[in-house]
mmCIF file of C-alpha atoms and ligand atoms in Angstrom:
data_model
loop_
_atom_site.group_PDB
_atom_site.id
_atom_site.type_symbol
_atom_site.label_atom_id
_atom_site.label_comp_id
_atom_site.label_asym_id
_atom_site.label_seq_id
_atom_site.Cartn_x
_atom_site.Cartn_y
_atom_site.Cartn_z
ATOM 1 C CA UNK X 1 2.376 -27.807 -11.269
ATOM 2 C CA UNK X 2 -0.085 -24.796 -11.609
ATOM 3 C CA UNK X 3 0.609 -22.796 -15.286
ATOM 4 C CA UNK X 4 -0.305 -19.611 -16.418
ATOM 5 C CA UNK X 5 0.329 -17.517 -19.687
ATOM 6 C CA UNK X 6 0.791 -14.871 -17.399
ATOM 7 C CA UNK X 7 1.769 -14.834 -13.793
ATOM 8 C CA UNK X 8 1.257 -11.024 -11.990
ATOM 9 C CA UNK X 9 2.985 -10.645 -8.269
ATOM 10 C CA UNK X 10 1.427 -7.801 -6.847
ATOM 11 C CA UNK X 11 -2.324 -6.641 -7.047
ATOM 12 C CA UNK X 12 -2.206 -3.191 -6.550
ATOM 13 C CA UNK X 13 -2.607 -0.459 -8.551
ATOM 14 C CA UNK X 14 0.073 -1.642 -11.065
ATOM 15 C CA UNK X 15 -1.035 -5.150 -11.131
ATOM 16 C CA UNK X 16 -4.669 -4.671 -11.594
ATOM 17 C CA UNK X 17 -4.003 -2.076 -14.616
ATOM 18 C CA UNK X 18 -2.031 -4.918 -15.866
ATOM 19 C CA UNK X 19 -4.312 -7.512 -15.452
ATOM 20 C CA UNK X 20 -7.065 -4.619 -17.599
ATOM 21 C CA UNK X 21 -4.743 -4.426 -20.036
ATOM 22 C CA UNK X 22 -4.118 -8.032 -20.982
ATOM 23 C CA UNK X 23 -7.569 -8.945 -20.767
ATOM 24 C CA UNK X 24 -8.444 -6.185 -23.346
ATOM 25 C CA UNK X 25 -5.510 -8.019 -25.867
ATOM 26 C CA UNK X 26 -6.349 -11.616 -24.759
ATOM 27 C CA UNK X 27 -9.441 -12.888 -23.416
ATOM 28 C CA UNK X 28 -8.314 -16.042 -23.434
ATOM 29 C CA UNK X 29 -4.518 -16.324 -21.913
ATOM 30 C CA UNK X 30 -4.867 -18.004 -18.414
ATOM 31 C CA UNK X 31 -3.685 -15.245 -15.657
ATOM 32 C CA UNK X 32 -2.728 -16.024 -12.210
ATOM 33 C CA UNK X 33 -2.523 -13.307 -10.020
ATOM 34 C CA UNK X 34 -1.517 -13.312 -6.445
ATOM 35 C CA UNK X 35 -0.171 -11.063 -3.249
ATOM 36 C CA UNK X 36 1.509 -11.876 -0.515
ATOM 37 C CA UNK X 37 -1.177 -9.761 1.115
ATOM 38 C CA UNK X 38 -3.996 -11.272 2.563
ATOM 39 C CA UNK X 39 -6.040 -9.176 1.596
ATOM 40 C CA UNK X 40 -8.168 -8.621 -1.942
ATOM 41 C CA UNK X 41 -6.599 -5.647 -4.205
ATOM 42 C CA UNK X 42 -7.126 -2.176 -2.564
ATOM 43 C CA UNK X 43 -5.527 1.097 -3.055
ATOM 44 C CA UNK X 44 -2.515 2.024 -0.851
ATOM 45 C CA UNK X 45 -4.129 5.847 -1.342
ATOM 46 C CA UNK X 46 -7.050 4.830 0.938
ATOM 47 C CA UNK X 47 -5.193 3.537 3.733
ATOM 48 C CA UNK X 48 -4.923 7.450 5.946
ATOM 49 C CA UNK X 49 -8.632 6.838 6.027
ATOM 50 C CA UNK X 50 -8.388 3.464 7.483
ATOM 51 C CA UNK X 51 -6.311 5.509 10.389
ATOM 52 C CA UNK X 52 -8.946 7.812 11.238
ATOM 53 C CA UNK X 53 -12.365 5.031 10.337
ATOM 54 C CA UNK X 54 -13.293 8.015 7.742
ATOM 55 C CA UNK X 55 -14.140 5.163 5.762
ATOM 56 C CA UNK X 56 -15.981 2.190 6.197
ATOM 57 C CA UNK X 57 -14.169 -1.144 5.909
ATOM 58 C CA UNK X 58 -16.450 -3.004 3.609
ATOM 59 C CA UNK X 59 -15.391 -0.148 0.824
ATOM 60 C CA UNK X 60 -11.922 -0.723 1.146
ATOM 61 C CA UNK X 61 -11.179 -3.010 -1.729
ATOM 62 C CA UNK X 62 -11.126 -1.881 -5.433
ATOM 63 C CA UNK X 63 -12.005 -5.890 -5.990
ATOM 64 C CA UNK X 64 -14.293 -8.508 -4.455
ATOM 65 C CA UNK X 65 -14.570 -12.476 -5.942
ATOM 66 C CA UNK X 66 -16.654 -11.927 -8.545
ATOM 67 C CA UNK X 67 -14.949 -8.843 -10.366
ATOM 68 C CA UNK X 68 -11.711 -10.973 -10.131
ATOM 69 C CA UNK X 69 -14.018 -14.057 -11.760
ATOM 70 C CA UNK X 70 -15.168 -11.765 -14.172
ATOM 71 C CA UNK X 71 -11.720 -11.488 -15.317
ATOM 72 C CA UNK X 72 -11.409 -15.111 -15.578
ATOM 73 C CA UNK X 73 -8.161 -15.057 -13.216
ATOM 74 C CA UNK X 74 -6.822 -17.000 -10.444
ATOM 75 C CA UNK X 75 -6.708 -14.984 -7.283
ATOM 76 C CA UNK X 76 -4.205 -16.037 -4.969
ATOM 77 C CA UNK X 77 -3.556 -14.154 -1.302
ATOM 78 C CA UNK X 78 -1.277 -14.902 1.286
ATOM 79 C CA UNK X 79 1.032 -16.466 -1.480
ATOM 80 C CA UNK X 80 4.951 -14.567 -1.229
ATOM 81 C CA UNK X 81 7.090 -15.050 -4.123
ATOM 82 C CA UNK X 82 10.218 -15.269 -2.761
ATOM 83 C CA UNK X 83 12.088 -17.172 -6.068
ATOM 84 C CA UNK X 84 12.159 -17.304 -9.691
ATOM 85 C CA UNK X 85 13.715 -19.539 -12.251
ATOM 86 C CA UNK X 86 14.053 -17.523 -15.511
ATOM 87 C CA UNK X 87 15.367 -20.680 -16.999
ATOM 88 C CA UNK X 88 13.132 -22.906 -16.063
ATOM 89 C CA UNK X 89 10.077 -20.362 -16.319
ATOM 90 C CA UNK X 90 9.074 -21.267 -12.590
ATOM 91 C CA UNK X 91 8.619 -19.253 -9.124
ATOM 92 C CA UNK X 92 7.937 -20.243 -6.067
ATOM 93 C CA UNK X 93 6.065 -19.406 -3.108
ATOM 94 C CA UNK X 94 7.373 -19.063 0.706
ATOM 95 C CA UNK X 95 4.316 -21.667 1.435
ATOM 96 C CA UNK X 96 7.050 -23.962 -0.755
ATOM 97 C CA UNK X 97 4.450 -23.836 -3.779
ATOM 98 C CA UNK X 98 5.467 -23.724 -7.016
ATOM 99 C CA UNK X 99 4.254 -22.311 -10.513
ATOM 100 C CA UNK X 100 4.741 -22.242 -13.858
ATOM 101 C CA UNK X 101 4.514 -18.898 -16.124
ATOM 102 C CA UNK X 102 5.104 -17.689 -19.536
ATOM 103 C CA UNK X 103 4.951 -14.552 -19.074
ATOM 104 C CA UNK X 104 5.832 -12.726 -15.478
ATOM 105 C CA UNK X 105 5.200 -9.470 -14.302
ATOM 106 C CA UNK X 106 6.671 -8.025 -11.180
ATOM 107 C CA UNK X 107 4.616 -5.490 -9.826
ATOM 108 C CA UNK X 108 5.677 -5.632 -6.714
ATOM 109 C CA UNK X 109 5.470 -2.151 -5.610
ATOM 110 C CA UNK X 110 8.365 -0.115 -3.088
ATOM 111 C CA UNK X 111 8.761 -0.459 0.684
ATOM 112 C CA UNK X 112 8.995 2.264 3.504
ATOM 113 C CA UNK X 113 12.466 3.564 3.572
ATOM 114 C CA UNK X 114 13.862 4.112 7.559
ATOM 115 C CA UNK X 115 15.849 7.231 7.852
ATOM 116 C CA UNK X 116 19.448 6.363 9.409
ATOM 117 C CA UNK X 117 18.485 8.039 12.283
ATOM 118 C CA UNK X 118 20.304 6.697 15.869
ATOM 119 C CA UNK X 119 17.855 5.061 18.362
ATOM 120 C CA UNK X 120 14.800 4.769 15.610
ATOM 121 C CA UNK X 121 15.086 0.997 15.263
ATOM 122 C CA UNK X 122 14.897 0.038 19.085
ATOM 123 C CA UNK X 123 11.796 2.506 19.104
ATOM 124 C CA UNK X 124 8.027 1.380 18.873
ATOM 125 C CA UNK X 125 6.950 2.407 15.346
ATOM 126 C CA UNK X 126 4.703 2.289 12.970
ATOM 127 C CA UNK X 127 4.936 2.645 8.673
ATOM 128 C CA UNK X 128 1.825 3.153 6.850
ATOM 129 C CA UNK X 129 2.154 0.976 3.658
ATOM 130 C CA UNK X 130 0.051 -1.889 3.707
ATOM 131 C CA UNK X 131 -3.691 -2.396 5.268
ATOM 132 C CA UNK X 132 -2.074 -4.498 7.833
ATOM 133 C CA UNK X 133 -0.036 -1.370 8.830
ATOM 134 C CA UNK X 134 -2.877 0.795 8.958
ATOM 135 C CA UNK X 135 -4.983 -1.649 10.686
ATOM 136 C CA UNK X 136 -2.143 -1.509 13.165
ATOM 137 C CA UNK X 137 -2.196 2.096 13.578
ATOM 138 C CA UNK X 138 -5.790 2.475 14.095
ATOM 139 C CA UNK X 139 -5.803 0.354 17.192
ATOM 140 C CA UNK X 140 -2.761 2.012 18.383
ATOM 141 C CA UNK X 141 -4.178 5.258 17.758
ATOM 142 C CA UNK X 142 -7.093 4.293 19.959
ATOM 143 C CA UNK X 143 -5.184 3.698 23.026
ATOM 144 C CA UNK X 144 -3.173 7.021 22.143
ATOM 145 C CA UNK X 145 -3.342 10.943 23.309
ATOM 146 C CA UNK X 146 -0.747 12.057 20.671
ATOM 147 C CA UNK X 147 2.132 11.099 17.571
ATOM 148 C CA UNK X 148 4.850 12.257 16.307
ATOM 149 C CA UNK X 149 5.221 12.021 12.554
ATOM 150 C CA UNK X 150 8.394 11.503 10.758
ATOM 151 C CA UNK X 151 8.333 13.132 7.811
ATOM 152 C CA UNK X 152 5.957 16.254 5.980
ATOM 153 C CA UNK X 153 5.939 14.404 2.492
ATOM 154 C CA UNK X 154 2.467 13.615 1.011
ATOM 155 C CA UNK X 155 1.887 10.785 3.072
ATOM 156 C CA UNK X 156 3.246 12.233 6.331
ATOM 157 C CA UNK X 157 0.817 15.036 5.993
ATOM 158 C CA UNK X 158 -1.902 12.910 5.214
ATOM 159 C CA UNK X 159 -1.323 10.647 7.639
ATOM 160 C CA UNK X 160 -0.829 13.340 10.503
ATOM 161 C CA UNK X 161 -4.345 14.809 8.966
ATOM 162 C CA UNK X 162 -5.833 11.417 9.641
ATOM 163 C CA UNK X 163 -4.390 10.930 13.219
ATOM 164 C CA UNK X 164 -5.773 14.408 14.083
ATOM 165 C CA UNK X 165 -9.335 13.354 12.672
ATOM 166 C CA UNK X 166 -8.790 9.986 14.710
ATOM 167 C CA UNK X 167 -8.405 12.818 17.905
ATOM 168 C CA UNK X 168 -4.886 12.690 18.366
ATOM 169 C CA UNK X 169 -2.341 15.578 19.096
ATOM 170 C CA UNK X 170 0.349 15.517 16.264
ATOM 171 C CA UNK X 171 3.067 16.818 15.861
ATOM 172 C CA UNK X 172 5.132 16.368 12.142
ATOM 173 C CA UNK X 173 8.745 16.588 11.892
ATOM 174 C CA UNK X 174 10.590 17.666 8.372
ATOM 175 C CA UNK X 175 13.939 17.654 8.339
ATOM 176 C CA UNK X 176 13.943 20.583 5.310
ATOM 177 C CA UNK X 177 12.566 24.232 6.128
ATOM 178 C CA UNK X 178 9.231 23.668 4.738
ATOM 179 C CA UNK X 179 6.056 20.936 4.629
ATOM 180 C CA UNK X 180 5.314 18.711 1.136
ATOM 181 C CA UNK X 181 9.197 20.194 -0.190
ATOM 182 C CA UNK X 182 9.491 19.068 -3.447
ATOM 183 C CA UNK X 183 5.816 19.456 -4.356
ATOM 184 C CA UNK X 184 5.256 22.985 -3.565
ATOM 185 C CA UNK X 185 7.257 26.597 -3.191
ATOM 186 C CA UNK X 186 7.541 28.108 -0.004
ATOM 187 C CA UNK X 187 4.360 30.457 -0.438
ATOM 188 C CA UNK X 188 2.079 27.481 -1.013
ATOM 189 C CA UNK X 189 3.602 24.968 1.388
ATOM 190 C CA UNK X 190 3.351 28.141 3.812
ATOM 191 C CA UNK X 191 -0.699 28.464 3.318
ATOM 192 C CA UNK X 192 -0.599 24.802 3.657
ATOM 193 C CA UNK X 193 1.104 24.557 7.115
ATOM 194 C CA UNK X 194 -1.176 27.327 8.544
ATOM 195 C CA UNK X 195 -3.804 25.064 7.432
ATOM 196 C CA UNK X 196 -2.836 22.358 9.418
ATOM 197 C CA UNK X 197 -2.044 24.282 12.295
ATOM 198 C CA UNK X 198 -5.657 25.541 12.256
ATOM 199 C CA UNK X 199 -6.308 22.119 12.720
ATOM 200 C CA UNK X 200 -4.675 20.946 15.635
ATOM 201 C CA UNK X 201 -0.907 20.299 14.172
ATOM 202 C CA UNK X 202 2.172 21.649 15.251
ATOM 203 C CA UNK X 203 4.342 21.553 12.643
ATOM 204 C CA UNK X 204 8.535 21.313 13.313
ATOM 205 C CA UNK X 205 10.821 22.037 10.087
HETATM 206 C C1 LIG J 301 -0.535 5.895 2.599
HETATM 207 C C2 LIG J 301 -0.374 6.125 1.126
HETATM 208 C C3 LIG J 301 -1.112 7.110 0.479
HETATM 209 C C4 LIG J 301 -0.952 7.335 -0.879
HETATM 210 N N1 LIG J 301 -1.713 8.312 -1.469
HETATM 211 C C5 LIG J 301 -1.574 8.531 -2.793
HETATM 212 C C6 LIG J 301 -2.389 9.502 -3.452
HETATM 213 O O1 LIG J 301 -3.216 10.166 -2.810
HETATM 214 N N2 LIG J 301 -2.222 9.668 -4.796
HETATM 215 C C7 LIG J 301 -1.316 8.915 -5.506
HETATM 216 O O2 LIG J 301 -1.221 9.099 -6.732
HETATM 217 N N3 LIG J 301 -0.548 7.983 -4.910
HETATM 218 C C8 LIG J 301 -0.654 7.768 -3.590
HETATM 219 N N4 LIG J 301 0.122 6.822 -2.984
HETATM 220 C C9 LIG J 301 1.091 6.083 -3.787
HETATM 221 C C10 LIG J 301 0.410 4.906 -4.504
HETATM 222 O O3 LIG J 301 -0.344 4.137 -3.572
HETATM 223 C C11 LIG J 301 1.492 4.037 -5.167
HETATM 224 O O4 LIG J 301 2.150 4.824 -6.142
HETATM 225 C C12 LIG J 301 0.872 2.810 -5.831
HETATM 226 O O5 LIG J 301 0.173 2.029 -4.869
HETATM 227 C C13 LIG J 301 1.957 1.963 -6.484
HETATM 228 O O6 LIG J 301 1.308 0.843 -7.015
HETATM 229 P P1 LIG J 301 2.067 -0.489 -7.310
HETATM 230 O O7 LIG J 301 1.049 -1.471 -7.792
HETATM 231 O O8 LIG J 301 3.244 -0.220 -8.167
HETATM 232 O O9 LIG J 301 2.687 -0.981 -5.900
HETATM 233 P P2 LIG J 301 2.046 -1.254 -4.464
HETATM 234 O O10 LIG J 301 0.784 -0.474 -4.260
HETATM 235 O O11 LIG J 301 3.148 -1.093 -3.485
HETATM 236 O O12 LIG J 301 1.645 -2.789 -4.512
HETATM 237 C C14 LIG J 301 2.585 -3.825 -4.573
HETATM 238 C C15 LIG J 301 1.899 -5.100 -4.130
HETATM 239 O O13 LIG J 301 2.802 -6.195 -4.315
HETATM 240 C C16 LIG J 301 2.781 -7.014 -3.146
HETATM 241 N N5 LIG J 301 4.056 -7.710 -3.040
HETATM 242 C C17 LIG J 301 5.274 -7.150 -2.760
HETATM 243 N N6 LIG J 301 6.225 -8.112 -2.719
HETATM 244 C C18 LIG J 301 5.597 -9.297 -2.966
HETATM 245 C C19 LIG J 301 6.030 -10.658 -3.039
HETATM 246 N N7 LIG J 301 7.327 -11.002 -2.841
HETATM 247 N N8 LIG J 301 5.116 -11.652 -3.298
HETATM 248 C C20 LIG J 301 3.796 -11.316 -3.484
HETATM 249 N N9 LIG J 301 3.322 -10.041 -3.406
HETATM 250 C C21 LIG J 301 4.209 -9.045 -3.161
HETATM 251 C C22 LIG J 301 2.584 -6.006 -2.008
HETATM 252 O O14 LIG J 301 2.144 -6.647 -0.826
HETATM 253 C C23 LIG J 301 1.551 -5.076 -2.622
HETATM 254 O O15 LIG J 301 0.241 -5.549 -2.428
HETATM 255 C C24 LIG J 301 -0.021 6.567 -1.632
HETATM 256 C C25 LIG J 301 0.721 5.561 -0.990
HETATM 257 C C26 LIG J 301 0.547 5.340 0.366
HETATM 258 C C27 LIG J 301 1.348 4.238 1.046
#
């Protein structure tokens, strides 16, 4: 059975900082890091401009091969964890693999939340989250005049900026009386709605 000193799940942004920061302590330690993703390690903060092909998709990944080889780590996609044995020190994999760690990091990020909202489940959706998703909603956006965006949170807006760039009519939808609440008071989140209006979004709070 495969063993590593350390074992990170996830290689985003919190797995890849880890993977830096054991490699500047211990240039030695075996590390096996893998993703259930098959994908190599990119940044969920690129994927609006996936939507809207504002960026091209060979720059996509913050990772290639040989930057993973220079870290002297074994790269595994397409590998879920979907059980550990504290006990035992062992995981192992929905492809029925299993390996060995000393050390185990989760970093296995957070998921979409759906709002309990009637009649949303038996809809055609999408969730931007993952490349896959994104990949999704480019090719739907293709086919597609307008959108309706759930949501005027950071990536709602960003998103809906995206679609718009990607020649779509959007509209957002915020359940609270202003866009990006939480970030920004109502003067500011004011300029920034006329903003978006200017640029082809209706905006419904
Ligand atoms: C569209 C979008 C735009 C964003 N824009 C910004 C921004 O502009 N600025 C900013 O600061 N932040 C932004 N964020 C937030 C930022 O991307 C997250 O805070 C950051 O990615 C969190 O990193 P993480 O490594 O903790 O988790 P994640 O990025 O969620 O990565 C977790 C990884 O673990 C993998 N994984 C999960 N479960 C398993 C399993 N069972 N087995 C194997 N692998 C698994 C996942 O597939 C994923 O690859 C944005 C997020 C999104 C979705």
């Amino acid at each position: 059975m495969p063993q590593s000193k350390y074992l990170i799940v996830g290689s985003s942004h919190a797995g890849l900082s880890a993977l830096a920061a054991i490699r500047a302590h211990d240039k030695e330690g075996s590390i096996t890091l893998i993703t259930q993703e098959r994908h190599f390690p990119y940044s969920p903060t690129i994927l609006p401009y996936v939507v809207s092909s504002q960026v091209k998709d060979e720059d996509i990944f913050l990772m290639d091969e040989d930057e993973l080889a220079g870290h002297a780590v074994t790269f595994k996609q397409g590998a879920k964890l979907v059980s550990v044995d504290a006990a035992s020190r062992k995981v192992r994999l929905e492809s029925g693999e299993a390996l060995e760690y000393e050390n185990l990091l989760l970093a296995t990020g957070a998921e979409p939340a759906l709002p309990p909202i009637s009649g949303l489940r038996e809809t055609p959706f999408h969730v931007l989250r993952t490349l896959e998703d994104a990949l999704r909603l480019r090719k739907a956006a293709q086919d597609a005049k307008s959108a309706i965006v759930l949501g005027a949170g950071l990536i709602g807006m960003h998103a809906a900026e995206n679609l718009s760039k990607a020649g779509l009519q959007v509209t957002v939808v915020e359940a609270l009386s202003q866009v990006l609440p939480g970030y920004f008071d109502e003067t500011s989140s004011g300029m920034i709605q006329n903003i978006f209006s200017s640029i082809c979004l209706s905006v419904v709070s």
